[in-house]
Amino acid sequence: MNVHAYAIMTNHYHLVVAIDCGRALKWSDNEVFDRWGQVFPRSAERARQMPPEVQRDLAAKWRHRLCSLSWFMRCLNEAIARRANREDGCTGRFWEGRYHSQALLDDAALVTCMCYVDLNEVKAGLSRSLSSSSFSSIGERLKQKRRSSTSVEQWLVGFGDSASAHQPPMVSEHDGESARPIPIDFQSYVELLETCAEALQGRSEEQGTRWAAVAALERLGLHPERFADAVQNFGRTFPTWAGHVDRLLANCQRLGQRRCHGSRAAQALYRKAA
């Protein structure tokens, strides 16, 4: 599981992750047991005492679950719910409903979604600046940068450089490829966030938002003047998938869906054909 961005709010949280199924399929049975044991130590310990043929079956089942977004969210939400109920001294349902997920179909969608997630605290009025966003990935990245530490890269996907935008687009979780660096340099990403924050807080220029990182948006194939609106309304604009309109339409056709939500917004946001 590769974590690109996160934001922890008062009653919900956001995660931008990429699942590397190809890597999981290469794990040995022992490595699967080790990884499963980090979450379920007792079941992993019992599995090691079972006959070899039973171990193989369990390893195959757990290998599949270890690269499943549904199982990841189930384990994460259950752990949070149990801890919260212990702290509150109560029992019963903690989460209102099942998690909602959106598929990010290309690099531009990834960067747009990351901006949406990293700006949640600013948008909600919980922080006035990126550096004071204590419960988001951008706050963590800036803190680590001030300390000149690279430990953040151990669990947050790192940024590339301007040349990364010319590499092939992101692969799906079933292609067996590891997630490459985020296709934008960190300074340009911070400039995107700062400009969007100004727009969200009504501090942008009357003549229109000034984009310091306009070149980065152009490399991603996005219209700078429409980016802030796409970030602010990302969840409503792209309820199921996010990406270039060609990719949205291809997904709809593959699944036999007649309505393609977000296609009009994608046409406005992206500058050219995929």
PDB file of C-alpha atoms in Angstrom, residues 2-257:
ATOM      1  CA  ASN A   2       1.513   3.315  -1.102  1.00  0.00           C
ATOM      2  CA  VAL A   3       0.177   6.405   0.711  1.00  0.00           C
ATOM      3  CA  HIS A   4       0.166   9.607  -1.333  1.00  0.00           C
ATOM      4  CA  ALA A   5      -1.876  11.904   0.922  1.00  0.00           C
ATOM      5  CA  TYR A   6      -4.103  11.914   3.987  1.00  0.00           C
ATOM      6  CA  ALA A   7      -6.225  14.242   6.096  1.00  0.00           C
ATOM      7  CA  ILE A   8      -7.724  13.428   9.496  1.00  0.00           C
ATOM      8  CA  MET A   9     -10.793  15.498  10.308  1.00  0.00           C
ATOM      9  CA  THR A  10     -13.025  15.631  13.393  1.00  0.00           C
ATOM     10  CA  ASN A  11     -15.505  12.997  12.199  1.00  0.00           C
ATOM     11  CA  HIS A  12     -13.938  11.433   9.081  1.00  0.00           C
ATOM     12  CA  TYR A  13     -10.658  11.044   7.255  1.00  0.00           C
ATOM     13  CA  HIS A  14      -9.334  11.036   3.680  1.00  0.00           C
ATOM     14  CA  LEU A  15      -6.700   8.768   2.155  1.00  0.00           C
ATOM     15  CA  VAL A  16      -5.068   8.726  -1.272  1.00  0.00           C
ATOM     16  CA  VAL A  17      -3.479   5.312  -1.732  1.00  0.00           C
ATOM     17  CA  ALA A  18      -2.210   3.033  -4.485  1.00  0.00           C
ATOM     18  CA  ILE A  19      -2.363  -0.743  -4.100  1.00  0.00           C
ATOM     19  CA  ASP A  20       0.498  -2.755  -5.543  1.00  0.00           C
ATOM     20  CA  CYS A  21      -1.058  -6.160  -6.263  1.00  0.00           C
ATOM     21  CA  GLY A  22       1.853  -7.233  -8.434  1.00  0.00           C
ATOM     22  CA  ARG A  23       4.244  -6.875  -5.526  1.00  0.00           C
ATOM     23  CA  ALA A  24       1.943  -8.852  -3.210  1.00  0.00           C
ATOM     24  CA  LEU A  25       1.744 -11.732  -5.679  1.00  0.00           C
ATOM     25  CA  LYS A  26       5.530 -12.117  -5.449  1.00  0.00           C
ATOM     26  CA  TRP A  27       5.568 -12.510  -1.661  1.00  0.00           C
ATOM     27  CA  SER A  28       6.506 -15.896  -0.279  1.00  0.00           C
ATOM     28  CA  ASP A  29       4.103 -17.644   2.076  1.00  0.00           C
ATOM     29  CA  ASN A  30       6.359 -16.758   5.019  1.00  0.00           C
ATOM     30  CA  GLU A  31       6.327 -13.084   4.074  1.00  0.00           C
ATOM     31  CA  VAL A  32       2.545 -13.180   3.801  1.00  0.00           C
ATOM     32  CA  PHE A  33       2.360 -14.668   7.318  1.00  0.00           C
ATOM     33  CA  ASP A  34       4.750 -11.987   8.606  1.00  0.00           C
ATOM     34  CA  ARG A  35       2.699  -9.176   7.123  1.00  0.00           C
ATOM     35  CA  TRP A  36      -0.615 -10.669   8.196  1.00  0.00           C
ATOM     36  CA  GLY A  37       0.814 -11.157  11.668  1.00  0.00           C
ATOM     37  CA  GLN A  38       1.445  -7.421  12.029  1.00  0.00           C
ATOM     38  CA  VAL A  39      -2.336  -6.969  12.108  1.00  0.00           C
ATOM     39  CA  PHE A  40      -3.527 -10.387  13.306  1.00  0.00           C
ATOM     40  CA  PRO A  41      -0.634 -11.925  15.286  1.00  0.00           C
ATOM     41  CA  ARG A  42      -2.619 -14.777  16.836  1.00  0.00           C
ATOM     42  CA  SER A  43      -4.067 -16.074  13.578  1.00  0.00           C
ATOM     43  CA  ALA A  44      -0.643 -15.882  11.908  1.00  0.00           C
ATOM     44  CA  GLU A  45       0.942 -17.787  14.791  1.00  0.00           C
ATOM     45  CA  ARG A  46      -1.724 -20.509  14.596  1.00  0.00           C
ATOM     46  CA  ALA A  47      -1.290 -20.754  10.829  1.00  0.00           C
ATOM     47  CA  ARG A  48       2.409 -21.550  11.209  1.00  0.00           C
ATOM     48  CA  GLN A  49       1.480 -24.638  13.259  1.00  0.00           C
ATOM     49  CA  MET A  50      -0.842 -26.045  10.615  1.00  0.00           C
ATOM     50  CA  PRO A  51      -0.034 -28.644   7.906  1.00  0.00           C
ATOM     51  CA  PRO A  52       1.764 -27.329   4.775  1.00  0.00           C
ATOM     52  CA  GLU A  53      -1.251 -27.702   2.496  1.00  0.00           C
ATOM     53  CA  VAL A  54      -3.408 -25.666   4.905  1.00  0.00           C
ATOM     54  CA  GLN A  55      -0.673 -23.032   5.134  1.00  0.00           C
ATOM     55  CA  ARG A  56      -0.600 -22.694   1.345  1.00  0.00           C
ATOM     56  CA  ASP A  57      -4.364 -22.163   1.205  1.00  0.00           C
ATOM     57  CA  LEU A  58      -4.260 -19.587   4.002  1.00  0.00           C
ATOM     58  CA  ALA A  59      -1.318 -17.770   2.421  1.00  0.00           C
ATOM     59  CA  ALA A  60      -3.189 -17.535  -0.889  1.00  0.00           C
ATOM     60  CA  LYS A  61      -6.294 -16.143   0.834  1.00  0.00           C
ATOM     61  CA  TRP A  62      -4.342 -13.668   2.957  1.00  0.00           C
ATOM     62  CA  ARG A  63      -2.187 -12.584   0.016  1.00  0.00           C
ATOM     63  CA  HIS A  64      -5.353 -11.579  -1.806  1.00  0.00           C
ATOM     64  CA  ARG A  65      -6.679  -9.724   1.233  1.00  0.00           C
ATOM     65  CA  LEU A  66      -3.390  -7.880   1.767  1.00  0.00           C
ATOM     66  CA  CYS A  67      -3.797  -6.223  -1.638  1.00  0.00           C
ATOM     67  CA  SER A  68      -7.510  -5.513  -1.214  1.00  0.00           C
ATOM     68  CA  LEU A  69      -8.665  -1.957  -0.547  1.00  0.00           C
ATOM     69  CA  SER A  70     -11.849  -3.295   1.082  1.00  0.00           C
ATOM     70  CA  TRP A  71      -9.878  -5.378   3.576  1.00  0.00           C
ATOM     71  CA  PHE A  72      -7.491  -2.522   4.290  1.00  0.00           C
ATOM     72  CA  MET A  73     -10.382  -0.185   5.074  1.00  0.00           C
ATOM     73  CA  ARG A  74     -12.138  -2.854   7.108  1.00  0.00           C
ATOM     74  CA  CYS A  75      -9.082  -3.410   9.309  1.00  0.00           C
ATOM     75  CA  LEU A  76      -8.334   0.296   9.668  1.00  0.00           C
ATOM     76  CA  ASN A  77     -11.915   1.304  10.486  1.00  0.00           C
ATOM     77  CA  GLU A  78     -12.358  -1.568  12.932  1.00  0.00           C
ATOM     78  CA  ALA A  79      -9.219  -0.595  14.838  1.00  0.00           C
ATOM     79  CA  ILE A  80     -10.329   3.048  15.031  1.00  0.00           C
ATOM     80  CA  ALA A  81     -13.844   2.066  16.141  1.00  0.00           C
ATOM     81  CA  ARG A  82     -12.602  -0.263  18.879  1.00  0.00           C
ATOM     82  CA  ARG A  83     -10.218   2.352  20.248  1.00  0.00           C
ATOM     83  CA  ALA A  84     -12.855   5.105  20.170  1.00  0.00           C
ATOM     84  CA  ASN A  85     -15.405   2.894  21.919  1.00  0.00           C
ATOM     85  CA  ARG A  86     -12.870   2.014  24.618  1.00  0.00           C
ATOM     86  CA  GLU A  87     -12.089   5.690  25.177  1.00  0.00           C
ATOM     87  CA  ASP A  88     -15.791   6.576  25.348  1.00  0.00           C
ATOM     88  CA  GLY A  89     -16.711   3.522  27.411  1.00  0.00           C
ATOM     89  CA  CYS A  90     -19.437   2.453  25.005  1.00  0.00           C
ATOM     90  CA  THR A  91     -20.299  -0.214  22.462  1.00  0.00           C
ATOM     91  CA  GLY A  92     -22.093  -0.345  19.140  1.00  0.00           C
ATOM     92  CA  ARG A  93     -21.649   1.044  15.679  1.00  0.00           C
ATOM     93  CA  PHE A  94     -19.054   3.809  15.365  1.00  0.00           C
ATOM     94  CA  TRP A  95     -18.996   4.642  11.636  1.00  0.00           C
ATOM     95  CA  GLU A  96     -22.097   6.009   9.945  1.00  0.00           C
ATOM     96  CA  GLY A  97     -21.693   3.862   6.848  1.00  0.00           C
ATOM     97  CA  ARG A  98     -19.318   2.122   4.486  1.00  0.00           C
ATOM     98  CA  TYR A  99     -16.361   4.057   3.122  1.00  0.00           C
ATOM     99  CA  HIS A 100     -16.606   5.799  -0.250  1.00  0.00           C
ATOM    100  CA  SER A 101     -13.852   5.413  -2.833  1.00  0.00           C
ATOM    101  CA  GLN A 102     -12.959   7.137  -6.094  1.00  0.00           C
ATOM    102  CA  ALA A 103     -10.619   5.706  -8.724  1.00  0.00           C
ATOM    103  CA  LEU A 104      -7.911   8.089  -9.974  1.00  0.00           C
ATOM    104  CA  LEU A 105      -7.314   7.229 -13.615  1.00  0.00           C
ATOM    105  CA  ASP A 106      -4.312   9.410 -14.467  1.00  0.00           C
ATOM    106  CA  ASP A 107      -1.571  11.598 -13.020  1.00  0.00           C
ATOM    107  CA  ALA A 108      -3.578  14.814 -13.261  1.00  0.00           C
ATOM    108  CA  ALA A 109      -6.416  13.259 -11.276  1.00  0.00           C
ATOM    109  CA  LEU A 110      -3.913  12.083  -8.662  1.00  0.00           C
ATOM    110  CA  VAL A 111      -2.456  15.572  -8.138  1.00  0.00           C
ATOM    111  CA  THR A 112      -5.912  17.206  -8.106  1.00  0.00           C
ATOM    112  CA  CYS A 113      -7.199  14.732  -5.525  1.00  0.00           C
ATOM    113  CA  MET A 114      -4.085  15.142  -3.392  1.00  0.00           C
ATOM    114  CA  CYS A 115      -4.638  18.906  -3.341  1.00  0.00           C
ATOM    115  CA  TYR A 116      -8.256  18.371  -2.327  1.00  0.00           C
ATOM    116  CA  VAL A 117      -7.210  16.105   0.562  1.00  0.00           C
ATOM    117  CA  ASP A 118      -4.289  18.242   1.757  1.00  0.00           C
ATOM    118  CA  LEU A 119      -6.472  21.377   1.829  1.00  0.00           C
ATOM    119  CA  ASN A 120      -9.246  19.852   3.949  1.00  0.00           C
ATOM    120  CA  GLU A 121      -8.112  21.502   7.177  1.00  0.00           C
ATOM    121  CA  VAL A 122      -7.817  24.906   5.500  1.00  0.00           C
ATOM    122  CA  LYS A 123     -11.162  24.480   3.777  1.00  0.00           C
ATOM    123  CA  ALA A 124     -12.853  23.559   7.068  1.00  0.00           C
ATOM    124  CA  GLY A 125     -11.289  26.526   8.866  1.00  0.00           C
ATOM    125  CA  LEU A 126      -9.288  24.274  11.210  1.00  0.00           C
ATOM    126  CA  SER A 127      -5.980  25.816  10.115  1.00  0.00           C
ATOM    127  CA  ARG A 128      -4.944  29.046   8.444  1.00  0.00           C
ATOM    128  CA  SER A 129      -1.922  27.732   6.580  1.00  0.00           C
ATOM    129  CA  LEU A 130      -0.389  24.593   5.186  1.00  0.00           C
ATOM    130  CA  SER A 131       2.327  24.461   7.832  1.00  0.00           C
ATOM    131  CA  SER A 132      -0.260  24.592  10.633  1.00  0.00           C
ATOM    132  CA  SER A 133      -2.222  21.670   9.173  1.00  0.00           C
ATOM    133  CA  SER A 134      -1.285  19.239  11.914  1.00  0.00           C
ATOM    134  CA  PHE A 135      -3.377  16.301  10.749  1.00  0.00           C
ATOM    135  CA  SER A 136      -2.638  16.151   7.036  1.00  0.00           C
ATOM    136  CA  SER A 137       0.140  14.817   4.850  1.00  0.00           C
ATOM    137  CA  ILE A 138       1.204  18.285   3.689  1.00  0.00           C
ATOM    138  CA  GLY A 139       1.726  19.362   7.293  1.00  0.00           C
ATOM    139  CA  GLU A 140       3.831  16.252   7.894  1.00  0.00           C
ATOM    140  CA  ARG A 141       5.856  16.784   4.716  1.00  0.00           C
ATOM    141  CA  LEU A 142       6.595  20.420   5.566  1.00  0.00           C
ATOM    142  CA  LYS A 143       7.536  19.521   9.119  1.00  0.00           C
ATOM    143  CA  GLN A 144       9.948  16.860   7.918  1.00  0.00           C
ATOM    144  CA  LYS A 145      11.404  19.235   5.339  1.00  0.00           C
ATOM    145  CA  ARG A 146      12.100  21.826   8.026  1.00  0.00           C
ATOM    146  CA  ARG A 147      13.916  19.155   9.997  1.00  0.00           C
ATOM    147  CA  SER A 148      15.810  18.050   6.876  1.00  0.00           C
ATOM    148  CA  SER A 149      14.586  14.521   7.558  1.00  0.00           C
ATOM    149  CA  THR A 150      13.836  11.832   5.004  1.00  0.00           C
ATOM    150  CA  SER A 151      11.893   9.570   7.370  1.00  0.00           C
ATOM    151  CA  VAL A 152       8.602  10.737   5.868  1.00  0.00           C
ATOM    152  CA  GLU A 153       9.528   9.011   2.621  1.00  0.00           C
ATOM    153  CA  GLN A 154       9.357   5.656   4.365  1.00  0.00           C
ATOM    154  CA  TRP A 155       5.569   5.722   4.332  1.00  0.00           C
ATOM    155  CA  LEU A 156       4.565   8.660   2.119  1.00  0.00           C
ATOM    156  CA  VAL A 157       5.207   8.444  -1.613  1.00  0.00           C
ATOM    157  CA  GLY A 158       7.880  10.928  -2.626  1.00  0.00           C
ATOM    158  CA  PHE A 159       7.695  13.637  -5.263  1.00  0.00           C
ATOM    159  CA  GLY A 160       9.458  13.526  -8.600  1.00  0.00           C
ATOM    160  CA  ASP A 161      10.616  16.467 -10.694  1.00  0.00           C
ATOM    161  CA  SER A 162       9.360  18.378 -13.695  1.00  0.00           C
ATOM    162  CA  ALA A 163      10.475  15.571 -15.992  1.00  0.00           C
ATOM    163  CA  SER A 164       8.224  13.096 -14.204  1.00  0.00           C
ATOM    164  CA  ALA A 165       5.190  14.570 -15.914  1.00  0.00           C
ATOM    165  CA  HIS A 166       6.507  13.271 -19.240  1.00  0.00           C
ATOM    166  CA  GLN A 167       6.655   9.676 -18.032  1.00  0.00           C
ATOM    167  CA  PRO A 168       3.835   7.211 -18.832  1.00  0.00           C
ATOM    168  CA  PRO A 169       0.603   7.665 -16.841  1.00  0.00           C
ATOM    169  CA  MET A 170      -0.116   5.816 -13.624  1.00  0.00           C
ATOM    170  CA  VAL A 171      -0.805   2.103 -13.935  1.00  0.00           C
ATOM    171  CA  SER A 172      -3.802   0.367 -12.447  1.00  0.00           C
ATOM    172  CA  GLU A 173      -3.485  -1.723  -9.305  1.00  0.00           C
ATOM    173  CA  HIS A 174      -3.724  -4.895 -11.410  1.00  0.00           C
ATOM    174  CA  ASP A 175      -0.778  -4.181 -13.700  1.00  0.00           C
ATOM    175  CA  GLY A 176       1.796  -5.369 -11.207  1.00  0.00           C
ATOM    176  CA  GLU A 177       3.818  -2.145 -11.182  1.00  0.00           C
ATOM    177  CA  SER A 178       4.990  -0.167  -8.177  1.00  0.00           C
ATOM    178  CA  ALA A 179       3.716   3.381  -7.860  1.00  0.00           C
ATOM    179  CA  ARG A 180       6.325   5.769  -9.253  1.00  0.00           C
ATOM    180  CA  PRO A 181       7.024   9.154  -7.648  1.00  0.00           C
ATOM    181  CA  ILE A 182       4.306  11.783  -7.731  1.00  0.00           C
ATOM    182  CA  PRO A 183       4.673  13.437 -11.176  1.00  0.00           C
ATOM    183  CA  ILE A 184       5.413  16.937  -9.923  1.00  0.00           C
ATOM    184  CA  ASP A 185       8.202  18.489  -7.875  1.00  0.00           C
ATOM    185  CA  PHE A 186       7.450  19.305  -4.250  1.00  0.00           C
ATOM    186  CA  GLN A 187       7.893  23.071  -4.588  1.00  0.00           C
ATOM    187  CA  SER A 188       5.393  23.245  -7.443  1.00  0.00           C
ATOM    188  CA  TYR A 189       2.943  21.160  -5.422  1.00  0.00           C
ATOM    189  CA  VAL A 190       3.212  23.523  -2.451  1.00  0.00           C
ATOM    190  CA  GLU A 191       2.643  26.483  -4.781  1.00  0.00           C
ATOM    191  CA  LEU A 192      -0.487  24.790  -6.143  1.00  0.00           C
ATOM    192  CA  LEU A 193      -1.787  24.281  -2.610  1.00  0.00           C
ATOM    193  CA  GLU A 194      -1.037  27.862  -1.572  1.00  0.00           C
ATOM    194  CA  THR A 195      -2.802  29.299  -4.601  1.00  0.00           C
ATOM    195  CA  CYS A 196      -5.830  27.050  -4.060  1.00  0.00           C
ATOM    196  CA  ALA A 197      -5.889  28.032  -0.372  1.00  0.00           C
ATOM    197  CA  GLU A 198      -5.984  31.708  -1.350  1.00  0.00           C
ATOM    198  CA  ALA A 199      -8.882  31.005  -3.685  1.00  0.00           C
ATOM    199  CA  LEU A 200     -10.765  29.009  -1.031  1.00  0.00           C
ATOM    200  CA  GLN A 201     -10.264  31.780   1.529  1.00  0.00           C
ATOM    201  CA  GLY A 202     -11.209  34.529  -0.921  1.00  0.00           C
ATOM    202  CA  ARG A 203      -7.715  36.031  -0.906  1.00  0.00           C
ATOM    203  CA  SER A 204      -6.983  35.643  -4.626  1.00  0.00           C
ATOM    204  CA  GLU A 205      -6.664  38.620  -6.931  1.00  0.00           C
ATOM    205  CA  GLU A 206      -9.818  40.201  -8.338  1.00  0.00           C
ATOM    206  CA  GLN A 207      -8.445  39.753 -11.841  1.00  0.00           C
ATOM    207  CA  GLY A 208      -8.334  36.004 -11.292  1.00  0.00           C
ATOM    208  CA  THR A 209      -6.153  33.549  -9.495  1.00  0.00           C
ATOM    209  CA  ARG A 210      -2.434  33.956 -10.177  1.00  0.00           C
ATOM    210  CA  TRP A 211      -0.770  30.581 -10.640  1.00  0.00           C
ATOM    211  CA  ALA A 212       2.885  30.494  -9.660  1.00  0.00           C
ATOM    212  CA  ALA A 213       2.978  26.828 -10.679  1.00  0.00           C
ATOM    213  CA  VAL A 214       1.150  27.289 -13.972  1.00  0.00           C
ATOM    214  CA  ALA A 215       3.880  25.379 -15.835  1.00  0.00           C
ATOM    215  CA  ALA A 216       3.296  22.324 -13.641  1.00  0.00           C
ATOM    216  CA  LEU A 217      -0.425  22.375 -14.435  1.00  0.00           C
ATOM    217  CA  GLU A 218       0.263  22.740 -18.134  1.00  0.00           C
ATOM    218  CA  ARG A 219       2.588  19.731 -18.038  1.00  0.00           C
ATOM    219  CA  LEU A 220      -0.221  17.753 -16.413  1.00  0.00           C
ATOM    220  CA  GLY A 221      -2.577  18.922 -19.160  1.00  0.00           C
ATOM    221  CA  LEU A 222      -4.852  20.984 -16.887  1.00  0.00           C
ATOM    222  CA  HIS A 223      -6.381  24.452 -17.253  1.00  0.00           C
ATOM    223  CA  PRO A 224      -4.928  26.653 -14.463  1.00  0.00           C
ATOM    224  CA  GLU A 225      -7.998  28.873 -14.285  1.00  0.00           C
ATOM    225  CA  ARG A 226     -10.247  25.866 -13.580  1.00  0.00           C
ATOM    226  CA  PHE A 227      -7.984  23.961 -11.225  1.00  0.00           C
ATOM    227  CA  ALA A 228      -9.002  25.638  -7.948  1.00  0.00           C
ATOM    228  CA  ASP A 229     -12.681  24.953  -8.596  1.00  0.00           C
ATOM    229  CA  ALA A 230     -11.915  21.312  -9.430  1.00  0.00           C
ATOM    230  CA  VAL A 231      -9.989  20.968  -6.159  1.00  0.00           C
ATOM    231  CA  GLN A 232     -12.699  22.607  -4.079  1.00  0.00           C
ATOM    232  CA  ASN A 233     -15.493  20.463  -5.540  1.00  0.00           C
ATOM    233  CA  PHE A 234     -13.532  17.291  -6.243  1.00  0.00           C
ATOM    234  CA  GLY A 235     -15.792  14.917  -4.339  1.00  0.00           C
ATOM    235  CA  ARG A 236     -18.993  16.177  -5.913  1.00  0.00           C
ATOM    236  CA  THR A 237     -17.533  16.600  -9.393  1.00  0.00           C
ATOM    237  CA  PHE A 238     -15.972  13.136  -9.643  1.00  0.00           C
ATOM    238  CA  PRO A 239     -18.134  10.849  -7.470  1.00  0.00           C
ATOM    239  CA  THR A 240     -16.825   7.530  -8.830  1.00  0.00           C
ATOM    240  CA  TRP A 241     -13.820   8.052 -11.123  1.00  0.00           C
ATOM    241  CA  ALA A 242     -11.573  11.018 -11.793  1.00  0.00           C
ATOM    242  CA  GLY A 243      -9.520  11.541 -14.908  1.00  0.00           C
ATOM    243  CA  HIS A 244      -9.521  12.659 -18.518  1.00  0.00           C
ATOM    244  CA  VAL A 245     -12.902  12.401 -20.204  1.00  0.00           C
ATOM    245  CA  ASP A 246     -11.584   9.712 -22.573  1.00  0.00           C
ATOM    246  CA  ARG A 247     -10.711   7.496 -19.629  1.00  0.00           C
ATOM    247  CA  LEU A 248     -14.055   8.174 -17.930  1.00  0.00           C
ATOM    248  CA  LEU A 249     -15.933   7.213 -21.072  1.00  0.00           C
ATOM    249  CA  ALA A 250     -13.813   4.085 -21.521  1.00  0.00           C
ATOM    250  CA  ASN A 251     -14.640   2.993 -17.977  1.00  0.00           C
ATOM    251  CA  CYS A 252     -18.346   3.601 -18.505  1.00  0.00           C
ATOM    252  CA  GLN A 253     -18.275   1.598 -21.723  1.00  0.00           C
ATOM    253  CA  ARG A 254     -16.366  -1.254 -20.073  1.00  0.00           C
ATOM    254  CA  LEU A 255     -18.925  -1.474 -17.259  1.00  0.00           C
ATOM    255  CA  GLY A 256     -21.946  -0.946 -19.482  1.00  0.00           C
ATOM    256  CA  GLN A 257     -22.988   2.314 -17.838  1.00  0.00           C
TER     257      GLN A 257
END
